[in-house]
Coordinates of C-alpha atoms in Angstrom, one line a residue:
X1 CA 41.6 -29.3 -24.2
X2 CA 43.5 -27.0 -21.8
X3 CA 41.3 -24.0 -22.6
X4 CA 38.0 -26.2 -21.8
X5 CA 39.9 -27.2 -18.2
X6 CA 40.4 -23.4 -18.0
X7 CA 36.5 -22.8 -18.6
X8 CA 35.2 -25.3 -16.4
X9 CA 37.1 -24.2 -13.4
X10 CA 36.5 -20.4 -14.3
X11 CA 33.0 -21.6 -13.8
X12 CA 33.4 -23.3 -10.9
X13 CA 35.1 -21.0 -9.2
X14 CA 32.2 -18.4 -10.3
X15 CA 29.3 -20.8 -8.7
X16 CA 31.3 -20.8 -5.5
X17 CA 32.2 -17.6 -4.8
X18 CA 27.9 -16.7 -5.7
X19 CA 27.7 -19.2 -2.2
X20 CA 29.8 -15.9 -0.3
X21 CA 28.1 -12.3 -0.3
X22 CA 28.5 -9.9 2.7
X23 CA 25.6 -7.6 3.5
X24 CA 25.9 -3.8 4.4
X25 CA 25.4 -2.2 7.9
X26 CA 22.5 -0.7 7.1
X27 CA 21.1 -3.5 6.2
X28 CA 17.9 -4.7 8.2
X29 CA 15.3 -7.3 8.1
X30 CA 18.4 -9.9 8.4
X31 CA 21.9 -10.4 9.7
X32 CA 24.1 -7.5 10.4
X33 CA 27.3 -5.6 9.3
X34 CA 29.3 -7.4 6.9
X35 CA 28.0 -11.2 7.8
X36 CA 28.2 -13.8 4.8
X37 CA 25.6 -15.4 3.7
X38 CA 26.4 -18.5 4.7
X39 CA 26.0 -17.7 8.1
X40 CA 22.6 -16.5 7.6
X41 CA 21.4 -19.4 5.6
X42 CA 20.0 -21.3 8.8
X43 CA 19.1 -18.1 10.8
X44 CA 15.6 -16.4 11.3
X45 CA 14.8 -13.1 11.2
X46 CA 15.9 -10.3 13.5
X47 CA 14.0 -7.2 14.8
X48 CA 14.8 -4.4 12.8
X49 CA 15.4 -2.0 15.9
X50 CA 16.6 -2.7 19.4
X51 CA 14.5 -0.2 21.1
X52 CA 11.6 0.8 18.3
X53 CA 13.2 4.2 18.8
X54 CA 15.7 4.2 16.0
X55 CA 17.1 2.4 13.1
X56 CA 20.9 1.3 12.9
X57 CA 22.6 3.1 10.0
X58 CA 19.9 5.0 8.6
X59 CA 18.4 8.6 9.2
X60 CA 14.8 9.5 9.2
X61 CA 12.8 12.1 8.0
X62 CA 9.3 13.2 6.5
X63 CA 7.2 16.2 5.9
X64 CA 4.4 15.9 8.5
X65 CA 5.0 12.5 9.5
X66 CA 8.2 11.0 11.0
X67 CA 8.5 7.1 9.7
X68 CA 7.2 5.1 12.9
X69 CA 9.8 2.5 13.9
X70 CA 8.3 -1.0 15.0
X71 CA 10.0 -4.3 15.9
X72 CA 9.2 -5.9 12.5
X73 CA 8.9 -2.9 10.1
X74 CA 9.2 0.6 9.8
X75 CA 6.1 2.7 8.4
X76 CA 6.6 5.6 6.0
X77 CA 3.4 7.2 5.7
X78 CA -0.1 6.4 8.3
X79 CA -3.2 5.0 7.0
X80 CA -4.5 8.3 7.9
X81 CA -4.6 11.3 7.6
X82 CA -3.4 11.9 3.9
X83 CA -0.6 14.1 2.2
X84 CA 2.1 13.2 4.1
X85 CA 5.5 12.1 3.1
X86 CA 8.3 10.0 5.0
X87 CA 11.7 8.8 4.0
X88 CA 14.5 6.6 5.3
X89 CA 18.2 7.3 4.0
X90 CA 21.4 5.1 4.8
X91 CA 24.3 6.2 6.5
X92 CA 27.0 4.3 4.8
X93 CA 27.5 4.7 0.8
X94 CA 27.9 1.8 -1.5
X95 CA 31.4 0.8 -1.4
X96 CA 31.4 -0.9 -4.9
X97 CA 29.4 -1.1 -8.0
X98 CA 28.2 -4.4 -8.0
X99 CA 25.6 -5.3 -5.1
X100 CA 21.8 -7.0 -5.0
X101 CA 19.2 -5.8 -3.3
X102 CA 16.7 -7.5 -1.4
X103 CA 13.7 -5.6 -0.5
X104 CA 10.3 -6.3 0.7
X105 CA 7.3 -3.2 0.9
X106 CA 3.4 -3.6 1.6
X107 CA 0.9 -0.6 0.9
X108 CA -2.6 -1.0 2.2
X109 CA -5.2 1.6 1.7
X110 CA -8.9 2.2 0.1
X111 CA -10.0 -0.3 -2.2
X112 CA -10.8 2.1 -5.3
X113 CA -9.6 5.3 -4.5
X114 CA -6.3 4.5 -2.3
X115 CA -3.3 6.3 -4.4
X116 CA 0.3 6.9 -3.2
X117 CA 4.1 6.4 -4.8
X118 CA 7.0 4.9 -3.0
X119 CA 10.6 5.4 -4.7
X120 CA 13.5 3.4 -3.7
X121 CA 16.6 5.5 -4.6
X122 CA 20.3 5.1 -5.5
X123 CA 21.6 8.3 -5.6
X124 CA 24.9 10.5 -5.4
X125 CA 23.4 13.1 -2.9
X126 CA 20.7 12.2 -0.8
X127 CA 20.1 15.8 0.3
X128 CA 18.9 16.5 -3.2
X129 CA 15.9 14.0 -2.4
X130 CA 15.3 14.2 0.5
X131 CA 11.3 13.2 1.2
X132 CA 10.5 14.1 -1.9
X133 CA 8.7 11.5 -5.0
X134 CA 9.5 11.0 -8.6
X135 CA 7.5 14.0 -10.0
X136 CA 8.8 16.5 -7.1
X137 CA 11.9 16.0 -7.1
X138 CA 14.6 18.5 -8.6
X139 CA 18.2 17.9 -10.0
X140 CA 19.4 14.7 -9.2
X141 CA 21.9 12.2 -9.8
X142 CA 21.6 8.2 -9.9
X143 CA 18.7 5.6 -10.0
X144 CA 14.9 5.4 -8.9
X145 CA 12.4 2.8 -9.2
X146 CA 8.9 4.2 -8.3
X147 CA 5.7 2.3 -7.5
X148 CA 2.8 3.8 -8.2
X149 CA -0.9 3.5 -9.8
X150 CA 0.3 5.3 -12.9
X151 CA -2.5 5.4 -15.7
X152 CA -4.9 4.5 -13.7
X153 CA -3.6 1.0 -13.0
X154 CA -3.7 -1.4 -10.6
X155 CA -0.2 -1.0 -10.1
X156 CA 3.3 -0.1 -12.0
X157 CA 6.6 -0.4 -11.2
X158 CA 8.9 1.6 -13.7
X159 CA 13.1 2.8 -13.3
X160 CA 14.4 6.3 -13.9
X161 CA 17.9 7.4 -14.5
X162 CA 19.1 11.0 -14.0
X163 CA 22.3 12.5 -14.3
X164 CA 22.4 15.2 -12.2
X165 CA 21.0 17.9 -14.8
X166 CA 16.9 17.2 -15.4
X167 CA 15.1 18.6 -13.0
X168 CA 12.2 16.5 -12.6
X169 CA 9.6 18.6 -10.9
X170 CA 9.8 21.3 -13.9
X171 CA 9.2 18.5 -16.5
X172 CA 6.2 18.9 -18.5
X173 CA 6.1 15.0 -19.2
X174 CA 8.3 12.6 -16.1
X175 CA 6.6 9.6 -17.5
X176 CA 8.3 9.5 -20.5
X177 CA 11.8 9.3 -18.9
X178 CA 11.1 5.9 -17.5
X179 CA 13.5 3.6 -19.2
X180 CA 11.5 0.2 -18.0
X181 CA 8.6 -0.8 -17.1
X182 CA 5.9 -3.6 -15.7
X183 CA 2.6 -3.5 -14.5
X184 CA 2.6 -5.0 -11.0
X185 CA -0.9 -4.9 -8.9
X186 CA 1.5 -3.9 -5.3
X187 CA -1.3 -2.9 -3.5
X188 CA -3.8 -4.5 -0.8
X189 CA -1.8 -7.9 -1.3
X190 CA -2.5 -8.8 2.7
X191 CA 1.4 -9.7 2.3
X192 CA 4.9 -7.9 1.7
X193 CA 5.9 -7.5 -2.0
X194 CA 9.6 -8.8 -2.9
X195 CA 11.7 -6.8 -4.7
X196 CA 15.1 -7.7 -6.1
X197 CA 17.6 -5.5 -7.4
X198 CA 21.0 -6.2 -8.9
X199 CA 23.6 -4.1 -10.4
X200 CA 26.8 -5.6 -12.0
X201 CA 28.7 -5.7 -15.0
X202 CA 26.3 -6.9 -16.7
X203 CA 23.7 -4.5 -16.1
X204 CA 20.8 -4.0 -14.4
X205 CA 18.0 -6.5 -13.1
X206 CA 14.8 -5.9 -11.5
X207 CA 12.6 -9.1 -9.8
X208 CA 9.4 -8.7 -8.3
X209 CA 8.2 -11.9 -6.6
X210 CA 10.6 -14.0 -8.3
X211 CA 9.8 -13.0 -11.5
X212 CA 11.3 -10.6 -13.9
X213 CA 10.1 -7.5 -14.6
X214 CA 12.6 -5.3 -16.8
X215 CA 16.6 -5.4 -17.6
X216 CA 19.0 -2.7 -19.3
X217 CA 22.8 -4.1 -20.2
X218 CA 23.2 -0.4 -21.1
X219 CA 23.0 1.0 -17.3
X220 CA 26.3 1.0 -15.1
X221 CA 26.0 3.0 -12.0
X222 CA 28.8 3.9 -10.1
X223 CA 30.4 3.1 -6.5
X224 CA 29.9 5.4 -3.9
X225 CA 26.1 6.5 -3.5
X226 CA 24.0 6.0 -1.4
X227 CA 20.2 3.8 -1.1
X228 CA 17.1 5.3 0.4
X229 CA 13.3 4.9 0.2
X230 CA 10.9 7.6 0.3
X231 CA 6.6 7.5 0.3
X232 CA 3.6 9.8 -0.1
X233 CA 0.6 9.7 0.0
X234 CA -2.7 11.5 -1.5
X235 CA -5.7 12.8 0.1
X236 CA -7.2 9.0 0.3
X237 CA -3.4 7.5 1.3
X238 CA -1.9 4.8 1.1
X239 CA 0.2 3.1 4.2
X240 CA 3.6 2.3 3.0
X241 CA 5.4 -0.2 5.0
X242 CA 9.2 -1.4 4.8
X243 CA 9.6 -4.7 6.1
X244 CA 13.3 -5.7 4.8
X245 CA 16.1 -3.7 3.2
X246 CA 19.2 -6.0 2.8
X247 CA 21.9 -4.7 0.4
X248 CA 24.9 -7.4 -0.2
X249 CA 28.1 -7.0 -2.6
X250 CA 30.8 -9.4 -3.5
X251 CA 33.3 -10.6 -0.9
X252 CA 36.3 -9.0 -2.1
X253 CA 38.5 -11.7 -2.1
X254 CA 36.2 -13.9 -4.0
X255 CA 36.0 -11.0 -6.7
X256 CA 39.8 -10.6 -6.9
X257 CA 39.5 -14.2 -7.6
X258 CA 37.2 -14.1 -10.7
X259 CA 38.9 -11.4 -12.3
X260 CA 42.3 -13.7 -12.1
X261 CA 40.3 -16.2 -13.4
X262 CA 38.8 -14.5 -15.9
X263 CA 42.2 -12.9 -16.6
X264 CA 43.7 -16.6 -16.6
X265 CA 40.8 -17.9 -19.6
X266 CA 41.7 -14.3 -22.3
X267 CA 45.0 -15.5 -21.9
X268 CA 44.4 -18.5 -23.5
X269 CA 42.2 -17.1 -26.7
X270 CA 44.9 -16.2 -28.7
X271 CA 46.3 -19.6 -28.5
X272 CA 42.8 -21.2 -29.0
X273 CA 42.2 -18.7 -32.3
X274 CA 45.4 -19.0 -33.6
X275 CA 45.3 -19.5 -37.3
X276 CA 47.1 -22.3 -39.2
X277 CA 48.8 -21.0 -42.4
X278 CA 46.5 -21.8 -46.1
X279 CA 49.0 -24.1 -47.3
X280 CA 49.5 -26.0 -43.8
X281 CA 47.8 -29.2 -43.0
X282 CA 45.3 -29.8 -40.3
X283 CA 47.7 -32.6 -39.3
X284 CA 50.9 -30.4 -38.7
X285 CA 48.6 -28.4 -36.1
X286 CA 47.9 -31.3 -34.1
X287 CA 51.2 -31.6 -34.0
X288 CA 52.4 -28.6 -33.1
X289 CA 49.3 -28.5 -30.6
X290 CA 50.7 -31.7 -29.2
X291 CA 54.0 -30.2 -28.4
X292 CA 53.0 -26.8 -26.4
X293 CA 54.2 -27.5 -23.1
X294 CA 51.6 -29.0 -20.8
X295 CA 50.0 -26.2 -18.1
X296 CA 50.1 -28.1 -14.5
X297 CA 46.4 -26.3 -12.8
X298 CA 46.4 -26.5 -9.1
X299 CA 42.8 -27.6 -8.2
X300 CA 42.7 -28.6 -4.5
X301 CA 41.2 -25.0 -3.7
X302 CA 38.9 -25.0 -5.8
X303 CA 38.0 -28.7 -5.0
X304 CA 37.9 -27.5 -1.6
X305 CA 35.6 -24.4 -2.6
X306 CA 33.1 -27.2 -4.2
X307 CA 33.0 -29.6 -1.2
X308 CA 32.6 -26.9 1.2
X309 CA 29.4 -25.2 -1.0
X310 CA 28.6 -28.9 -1.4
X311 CA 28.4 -29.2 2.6
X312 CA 25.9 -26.1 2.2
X313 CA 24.1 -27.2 -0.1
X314 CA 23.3 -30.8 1.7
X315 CA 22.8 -28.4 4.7
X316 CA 20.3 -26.6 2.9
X317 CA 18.2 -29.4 1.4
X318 CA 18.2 -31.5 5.0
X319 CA 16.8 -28.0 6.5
X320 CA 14.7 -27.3 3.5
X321 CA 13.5 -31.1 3.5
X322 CA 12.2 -30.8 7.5
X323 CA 10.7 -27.4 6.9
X324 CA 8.4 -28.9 3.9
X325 CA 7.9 -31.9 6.7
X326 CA 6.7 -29.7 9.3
X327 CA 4.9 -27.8 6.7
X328 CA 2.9 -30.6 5.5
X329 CA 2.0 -31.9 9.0
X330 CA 0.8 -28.2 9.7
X331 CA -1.2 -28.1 7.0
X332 CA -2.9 -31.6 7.7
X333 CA -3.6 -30.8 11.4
X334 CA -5.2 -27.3 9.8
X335 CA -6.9 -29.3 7.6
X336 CA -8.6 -31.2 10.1
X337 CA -9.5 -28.4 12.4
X338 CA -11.3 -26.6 9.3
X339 CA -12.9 -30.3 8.8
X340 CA -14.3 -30.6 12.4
X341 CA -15.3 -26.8 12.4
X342 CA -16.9 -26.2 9.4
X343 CA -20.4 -27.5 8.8
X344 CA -20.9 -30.4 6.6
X345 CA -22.4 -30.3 3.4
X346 CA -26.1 -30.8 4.0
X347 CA -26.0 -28.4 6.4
X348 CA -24.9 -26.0 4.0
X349 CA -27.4 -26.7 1.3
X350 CA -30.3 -26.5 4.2
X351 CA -28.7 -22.8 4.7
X352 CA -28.7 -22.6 1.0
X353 CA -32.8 -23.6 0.9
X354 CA -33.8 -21.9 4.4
X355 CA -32.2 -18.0 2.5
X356 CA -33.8 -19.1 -0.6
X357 CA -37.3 -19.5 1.1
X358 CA -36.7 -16.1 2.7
X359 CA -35.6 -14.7 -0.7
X360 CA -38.9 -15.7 -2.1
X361 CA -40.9 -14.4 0.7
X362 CA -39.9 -10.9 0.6
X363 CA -40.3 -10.7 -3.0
X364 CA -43.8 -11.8 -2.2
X365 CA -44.1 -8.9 0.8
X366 CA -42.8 -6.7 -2.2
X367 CA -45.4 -7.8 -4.8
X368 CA -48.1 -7.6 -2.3
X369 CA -47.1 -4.3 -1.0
X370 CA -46.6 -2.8 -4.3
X371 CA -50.5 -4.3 -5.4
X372 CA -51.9 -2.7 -2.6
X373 CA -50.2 0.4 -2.7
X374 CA -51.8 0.5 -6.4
X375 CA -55.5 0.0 -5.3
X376 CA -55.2 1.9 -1.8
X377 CA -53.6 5.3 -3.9
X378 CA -57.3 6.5 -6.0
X379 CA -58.8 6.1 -2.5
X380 CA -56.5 8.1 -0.4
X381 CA -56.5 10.7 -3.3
X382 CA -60.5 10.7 -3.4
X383 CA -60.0 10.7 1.0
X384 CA -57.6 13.9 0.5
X385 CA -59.7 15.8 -1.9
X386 CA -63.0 15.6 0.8
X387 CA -60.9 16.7 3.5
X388 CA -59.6 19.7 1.6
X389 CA -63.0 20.8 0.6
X390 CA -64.0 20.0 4.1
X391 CA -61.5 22.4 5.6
X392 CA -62.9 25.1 3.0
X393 CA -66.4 25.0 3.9
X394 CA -65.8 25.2 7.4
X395 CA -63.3 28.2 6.7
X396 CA -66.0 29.7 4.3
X397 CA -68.9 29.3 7.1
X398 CA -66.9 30.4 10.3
X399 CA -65.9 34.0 8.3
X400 CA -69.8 33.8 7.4
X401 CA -71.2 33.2 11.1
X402 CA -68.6 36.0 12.6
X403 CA -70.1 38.7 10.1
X404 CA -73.2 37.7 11.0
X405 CA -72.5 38.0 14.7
X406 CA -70.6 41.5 14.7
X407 CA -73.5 43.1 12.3
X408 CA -75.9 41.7 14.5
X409 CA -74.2 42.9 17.9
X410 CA -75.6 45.9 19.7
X411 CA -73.9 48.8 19.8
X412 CA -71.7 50.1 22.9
X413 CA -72.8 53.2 23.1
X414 CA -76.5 51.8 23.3
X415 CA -75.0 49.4 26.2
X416 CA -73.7 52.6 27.8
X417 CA -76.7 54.6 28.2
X418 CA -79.1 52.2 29.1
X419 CA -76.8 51.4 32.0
X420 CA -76.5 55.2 32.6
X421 CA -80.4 55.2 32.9
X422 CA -80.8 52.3 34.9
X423 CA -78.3 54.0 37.5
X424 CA -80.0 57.0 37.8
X425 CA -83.8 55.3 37.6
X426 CA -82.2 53.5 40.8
X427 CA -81.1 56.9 42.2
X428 CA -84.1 58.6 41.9
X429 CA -86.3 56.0 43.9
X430 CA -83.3 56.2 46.7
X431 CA -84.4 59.4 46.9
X432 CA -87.8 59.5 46.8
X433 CA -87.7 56.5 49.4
X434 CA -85.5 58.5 52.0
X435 CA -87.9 61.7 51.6
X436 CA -90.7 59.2 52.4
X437 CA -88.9 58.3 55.4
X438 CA -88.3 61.6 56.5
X439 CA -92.1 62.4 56.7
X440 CA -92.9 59.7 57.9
X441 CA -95.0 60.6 61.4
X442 CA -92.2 59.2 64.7
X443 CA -93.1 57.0 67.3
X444 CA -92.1 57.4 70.8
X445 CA -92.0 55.0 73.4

């Protein structure tokens, strides 16, 4: 009996302190530095930079593109042009080694030929990354999970562990280190992709879209590093955008707590597993169960813990409960718009008959074009042949006609002396007409 007490308030106390996380500095897409969660629970949304011009604790880099800050969401590499690479780096490490992650990406690019990576990284050194992706990268040290279209998918998303001694770009074959795997078709979605990270004692979890994608008990990674998310993009790119990067832990005093707790249950296993003697009788270890001195548990914190997460939780529902209200009366007045602005049925189907009509009208243009073509093509051929031997004859008879005409011409030097002749026929009677005149009798007055 007392070591079921003990495991129903170990578990208690477990489900209330999940209801308390604080999220890191450099955390952006919601809340700020070191805010629980509570306090967020009602809240919207914040912008992501004050002033577009930088991003509270975290540096930016790239190689041939610097990541373009907006109010909503920072973008690591442009639609256009391709080859570039951009990254974004916290300033603050991890300060323990259980956290969650809560991150939300979108790629857009061409439909079939659109290719890109983005890497979200957990690493020791963040100068040994810098901008660069999975299969580029040298000696590192920590976690990566890489999206990408590896194998010609739609879309993967795989994990990679190093310790510090691989280096990756010199590997003849990165692929096979991946240690998990799912396909996961990221890209073109019109909408951000969730991610979910988390890393505990128990291992490590990866969620995409609320639903699980791979898990390794095996991997603990420790405190101290630091989170970052780096692009690139091919010669038809992708646009990577970040829209949220929220990293929470534990509040500390709620994990001090558990491990009391869980401290408080191992100490009573070797009084649950003690074992009873062969030749003693189940009776006589009632008895002596009976007569342990009874353990006095202090509940009223943890019965405050539960009322208050209680209190949340109501809160949650009521605001949860309007929200599905408002949703529902959105959707109806939508509803009704699309109703009122859509055409009606009938006028659909005449659409449907008017296009079908038209269908069935150029296929007739097309028969009767193709029938004419048919009978119109020995003409034209017969058409092209007389104009060809046309053209020949008349080329034949006009080298005929100027033979003709330069054998038949007289010759110039013919033309030269009869002109000579003329000119001195015309000479001589000059002459003989002013000799004439000359002895001619005169006539005086």
């Amino acid at each position: 009996m007392p070591s079921r007490v003990v495991s129903v308030l170990t578990w208690t106390s477990i489900l209330a302190s999940t209801a308390q996380a604080y999220f890191l500095g450099h955390s952006f897409g919601l809340g700020g530095k070191y805010e629980s969660r509570e306090s967020q629970t009602n809240g919207a949304l914040s912008e992501i930079s004050p002033d577009t011009s930088r991003l509270p604790g975290w540096t930016t880099g790239g190689d041939g593109f610097v990541p373009n800050i907006l109010s909503d969401r920072v973008v690591l590499t442009p639609p256009y042009p391709g080859k570039k690479r951009g990254a974004i780096w916290t300033e603050e490490a991890v300060p323990t080694s259980e956290w969650t992650v809560d991150f939300e990406f979108r790629a857009n690019g061409d439909v079939e030929r659109g290719a890109g990576s983005l890497q979200l990284w957990y690493v020791q050194d963040k100068t040994q990354v810098d901008s660069s992706s999975i299969y580029n990268v040298g000696q590192w040290d920590g976690f990566s999970l890489v999206f990408d279209v590896h194998g010609g998918k739609s879309g993967s998303v795989r994990g990679f562990l190093n310790d510090g001694v691989i280096p990756y770009y010199t590997h003849p074959s990165v692929d096979s280190l991946a240690f998990g795997h799912c396909e996961y078709p990221y890209r073109n979605l019109g909408r951000p992709s969730q991610i979910q990270i988390k890393h505990s004692q128990a291992g490590l979890e990866v969620h995409i879209d609320g639903q699980w994608c791979f898990a390794s008990p095996k991997i603990q990674l420790p405190a101290g590093y630091t989170f970052g998310v780096t692009a690139a993009s091919a010669d038809v790119p992708d646009s990577f955008e970040v829209f949220k990067f929220v990293t929470s832990v534990p509040d500390p005093a709620q994990r001090q707590e558990g491990q009391q707790q869980k401290q408080t249950q191992q100490s009573w296993r070797p009084y649950e597993n003690q074992q009873r003697p062969n030749n003693q009788p189940r009776d006589n270890a009632g008895q002596q169960a009976q007569q342990q001195a009874p353990i006095v548990v202090d509940t009223s914190a943890i019965d405050n813990r539960v009322a208050g997460l209680q209190t949340t939780l109501t809160q949650t529902k009521d605001k949860l409960s309007n929200d599905i209200v408002a949703l529902r009366g959105l959707i109806a007045n939508q509803k009704d718009d699309l109703a009122r602005t859509l055409p009606s049925a009938s006028q659909f189907a005449t659409v449907e008959q008017r296009l079908q009509k038209i269908e069935r009208m150029v296929e007739a243009l097309v028969r009767e074009s193709d029938k004419r073509q048919q009978e119109l093509q020995p003409q034209i051929e017969r058409l092209m042949h007389t104009v060809k031997e046309g053209h020949r004859g008349v080329v034949e008879g006009l080298q005929h006609t100027s033979n003709m005409v330069l054998s038949s011409a007289p010759k110039l030097g013919i033309f030269v002396l009869m002109i000579v002749i003329v000119q001195l026929a015309l000479f001589g009677v000059y002459t003989f007409y002013k000799m004439r005149r000359a002895s001619a009798p005169k006539k005086y007055l």
